C-alpha cells in the first residue's frame, strides 16, 4: 500500500513499513509509519510471504521486490529513489536489517520483477528484530516463553528446521552475516 501526502514539493522521501509477527503472521494493515505522511513522506506498507507458506529467502525476496518496484515507479508517484528508508518491528525488523546489509547479494534478490533496479536502501530502523538467528537461544532468559532452539520455534519455521541443526541456513538468514564497511 502506498500513502502519499496531499501536497508535495518535489520528490518524496520514502518510508517502507515491514510488519512483525514472527514471520508467521501479521499484516501490512495499519502501518506505524502512517503519521509520517503528514510530515511530507511517502509511506509504503508491504506484506511478504509468511513462513507457513514459504521458507526463507522468500520473505527477503518479497521485500527486495518491493524496493525495486518503488524505484521503477518513482517518477510516476514522485518518489525519491535515493531516499528510501525501511522500518520494521520484530520479524519486520529482521527483514529491514537484511535489506540494509544485503543490497548487493544477488542470491537473495529473487525473481520479483524490475531486475534492473537496485534493492539497496539508505536508512534502516530495526525495532527489536533479530540479527543473528543462531544466538537467539542464548539471548532468551528463563522468563522467555519461547525456546528458540526448538523445532517449532518461529525461526525454525522460517529456515525449515531447528536453528542449531541448520547453522548454515541460520547464517544465510542472519543480517550480521552480511555486514561490511559498505
XYZ file of C-alpha atoms in Angstrom:
182
model
C 0.000 0.000 0.000
C 1.298 3.453 -0.930
C 0.299 6.527 1.083
C 1.163 9.969 -0.295
C 0.826 13.476 1.151
C -1.919 15.594 -0.407
C 0.610 18.257 -1.392
C 4.281 17.820 -2.059
C 7.065 19.927 -3.472
C 9.497 17.784 -5.416
C 10.317 14.131 -4.887
C 9.208 12.497 -1.672
C 11.467 10.579 0.687
C 10.056 7.098 1.283
C 9.491 5.105 4.469
C 8.715 1.429 3.901
C 6.996 -0.231 6.875
C 7.508 -4.004 7.246
C 5.282 -5.697 9.810
C 6.270 -8.136 12.511
C 4.585 -11.368 13.510
C 7.382 -13.936 13.933
C 7.349 -14.468 10.135
C 4.159 -16.497 10.816
C 1.518 -13.768 10.855
C 0.966 -10.045 10.775
C -0.249 -7.731 8.077
C 0.503 -4.522 6.234
C -2.709 -3.030 7.675
C -2.339 -0.007 9.989
C 1.369 0.717 9.482
C 3.113 2.507 12.350
C 4.789 4.823 9.842
C 1.496 6.289 8.598
C 1.742 9.531 10.661
C 4.830 10.467 8.620
C 2.647 11.133 5.564
C 1.564 14.388 7.259
C 5.265 15.287 7.568
C 5.885 15.026 3.829
C 6.961 11.403 3.453
C 5.590 8.754 1.162
C 4.778 5.714 3.298
C 4.648 2.211 1.908
C 3.389 -0.809 3.825
C 4.059 -4.249 2.409
C 3.202 -7.852 3.046
C 5.625 -10.692 2.476
C 5.184 -14.431 2.195
C 4.814 -15.897 5.657
C 6.863 -18.897 6.786
C 3.781 -21.142 6.857
C 3.587 -20.640 3.076
C 7.234 -20.266 2.053
C 10.682 -20.770 3.583
C 13.468 -18.243 3.681
C 14.624 -16.480 1.485
C 11.083 -15.858 0.161
C 10.473 -13.126 2.740
C 13.513 -11.020 1.885
C 12.947 -11.621 -1.826
C 9.485 -10.069 -1.435
C 10.898 -7.077 0.444
C 13.597 -6.546 -2.190
C 10.978 -6.797 -4.952
C 9.000 -4.015 -3.241
C 12.069 -1.742 -3.106
C 12.829 -2.394 -6.783
C 9.172 -1.683 -7.680
C 9.348 1.638 -5.841
C 12.434 2.643 -7.797
C 10.873 1.536 -11.090
C 7.775 3.666 -10.386
C 9.477 6.569 -8.617
C 8.652 9.148 -11.315
C 5.004 8.117 -11.508
C 4.465 8.665 -7.774
C 7.008 11.493 -7.231
C 9.229 9.300 -5.030
C 12.895 9.991 -4.396
C 14.694 6.758 -5.372
C 17.801 7.924 -3.489
C 15.989 8.354 -0.171
C 14.313 5.067 0.703
C 14.286 4.091 4.356
C 12.870 0.911 5.847
C 11.367 0.417 9.294
C 10.145 -2.786 10.882
C 9.467 -4.447 14.191
C 10.378 -7.961 15.316
C 10.324 -10.150 12.167
C 9.913 -6.929 10.167
C 12.963 -5.544 11.970
C 14.900 -8.634 10.929
C 13.840 -8.094 7.314
C 14.764 -4.395 7.291
C 18.168 -5.262 8.777
C 18.599 -7.767 5.934
C 17.603 -5.097 3.411
C 20.247 -2.830 4.895
C 23.017 -5.415 4.740
C 22.254 -7.338 1.525
C 21.867 -4.670 -1.159
C 24.458 -6.374 -3.346
C 23.729 -10.025 -2.513
C 22.337 -11.447 -5.762
C 21.285 -14.810 -4.318
C 18.696 -13.016 -2.124
C 17.196 -10.827 -4.868
C 14.636 -13.354 -6.117
C 12.628 -13.026 -9.304
C 10.099 -10.416 -8.165
C 10.476 -8.155 -11.184
C 12.271 -4.908 -12.008
C 15.635 -6.687 -12.027
C 17.301 -3.573 -13.460
C 16.565 -1.637 -10.270
C 18.576 -1.701 -7.054
C 17.150 -3.105 -3.825
C 19.559 -1.034 -1.691
C 18.101 1.186 0.988
C 19.567 4.304 2.554
C 18.220 4.012 6.091
C 17.226 1.155 8.415
C 15.202 1.316 11.629
C 15.182 -2.149 13.200
C 12.800 -2.298 16.163
C 13.882 -5.387 18.111
C 14.451 -7.589 15.080
C 16.901 -10.468 15.431
C 20.238 -10.078 13.714
C 21.855 -13.469 14.440
C 19.418 -16.392 14.428
C 21.987 -18.846 15.787
C 22.282 -16.818 19.005
C 18.588 -16.323 19.713
C 18.506 -19.245 22.168
C 21.415 -17.747 24.130
C 19.708 -14.385 24.390
C 16.417 -15.564 25.869
C 16.417 -15.892 29.617
C 14.424 -18.245 31.833
C 11.425 -15.891 31.646
C 11.156 -16.377 27.886
C 8.082 -18.250 26.696
C 9.869 -19.381 23.541
C 12.588 -21.997 23.231
C 14.387 -20.529 20.234
C 16.234 -23.797 19.611
C 13.040 -25.876 19.408
C 11.869 -27.439 16.133
C 8.649 -25.347 16.182
C 10.308 -22.038 17.128
C 9.456 -19.193 14.727
C 12.996 -19.023 13.372
C 12.998 -22.816 12.829
C 9.816 -22.465 10.794
C 11.421 -19.628 8.832
C 14.504 -21.621 7.766
C 12.905 -25.076 7.643
C 14.353 -26.755 10.748
C 15.844 -26.216 14.209
C 18.418 -23.438 14.140
C 21.178 -25.381 15.914
C 20.801 -28.231 13.399
C 20.732 -25.821 10.431
C 23.505 -23.360 11.183
C 24.274 -22.658 7.518
C 20.623 -21.778 6.806
C 20.501 -19.694 10.002
C 23.612 -17.791 8.930
C 22.149 -17.156 5.465
C 19.051 -15.648 7.146
C 21.035 -13.529 9.636
C 21.753 -9.866 8.844
C 25.026 -9.988 10.808
C 26.415 -12.389 8.177
C 26.357 -9.639 5.550
C 27.731 -6.685 7.497
C 30.563 -4.942 5.644
C 32.086 -1.479 5.651
C 29.621 -0.540 2.926
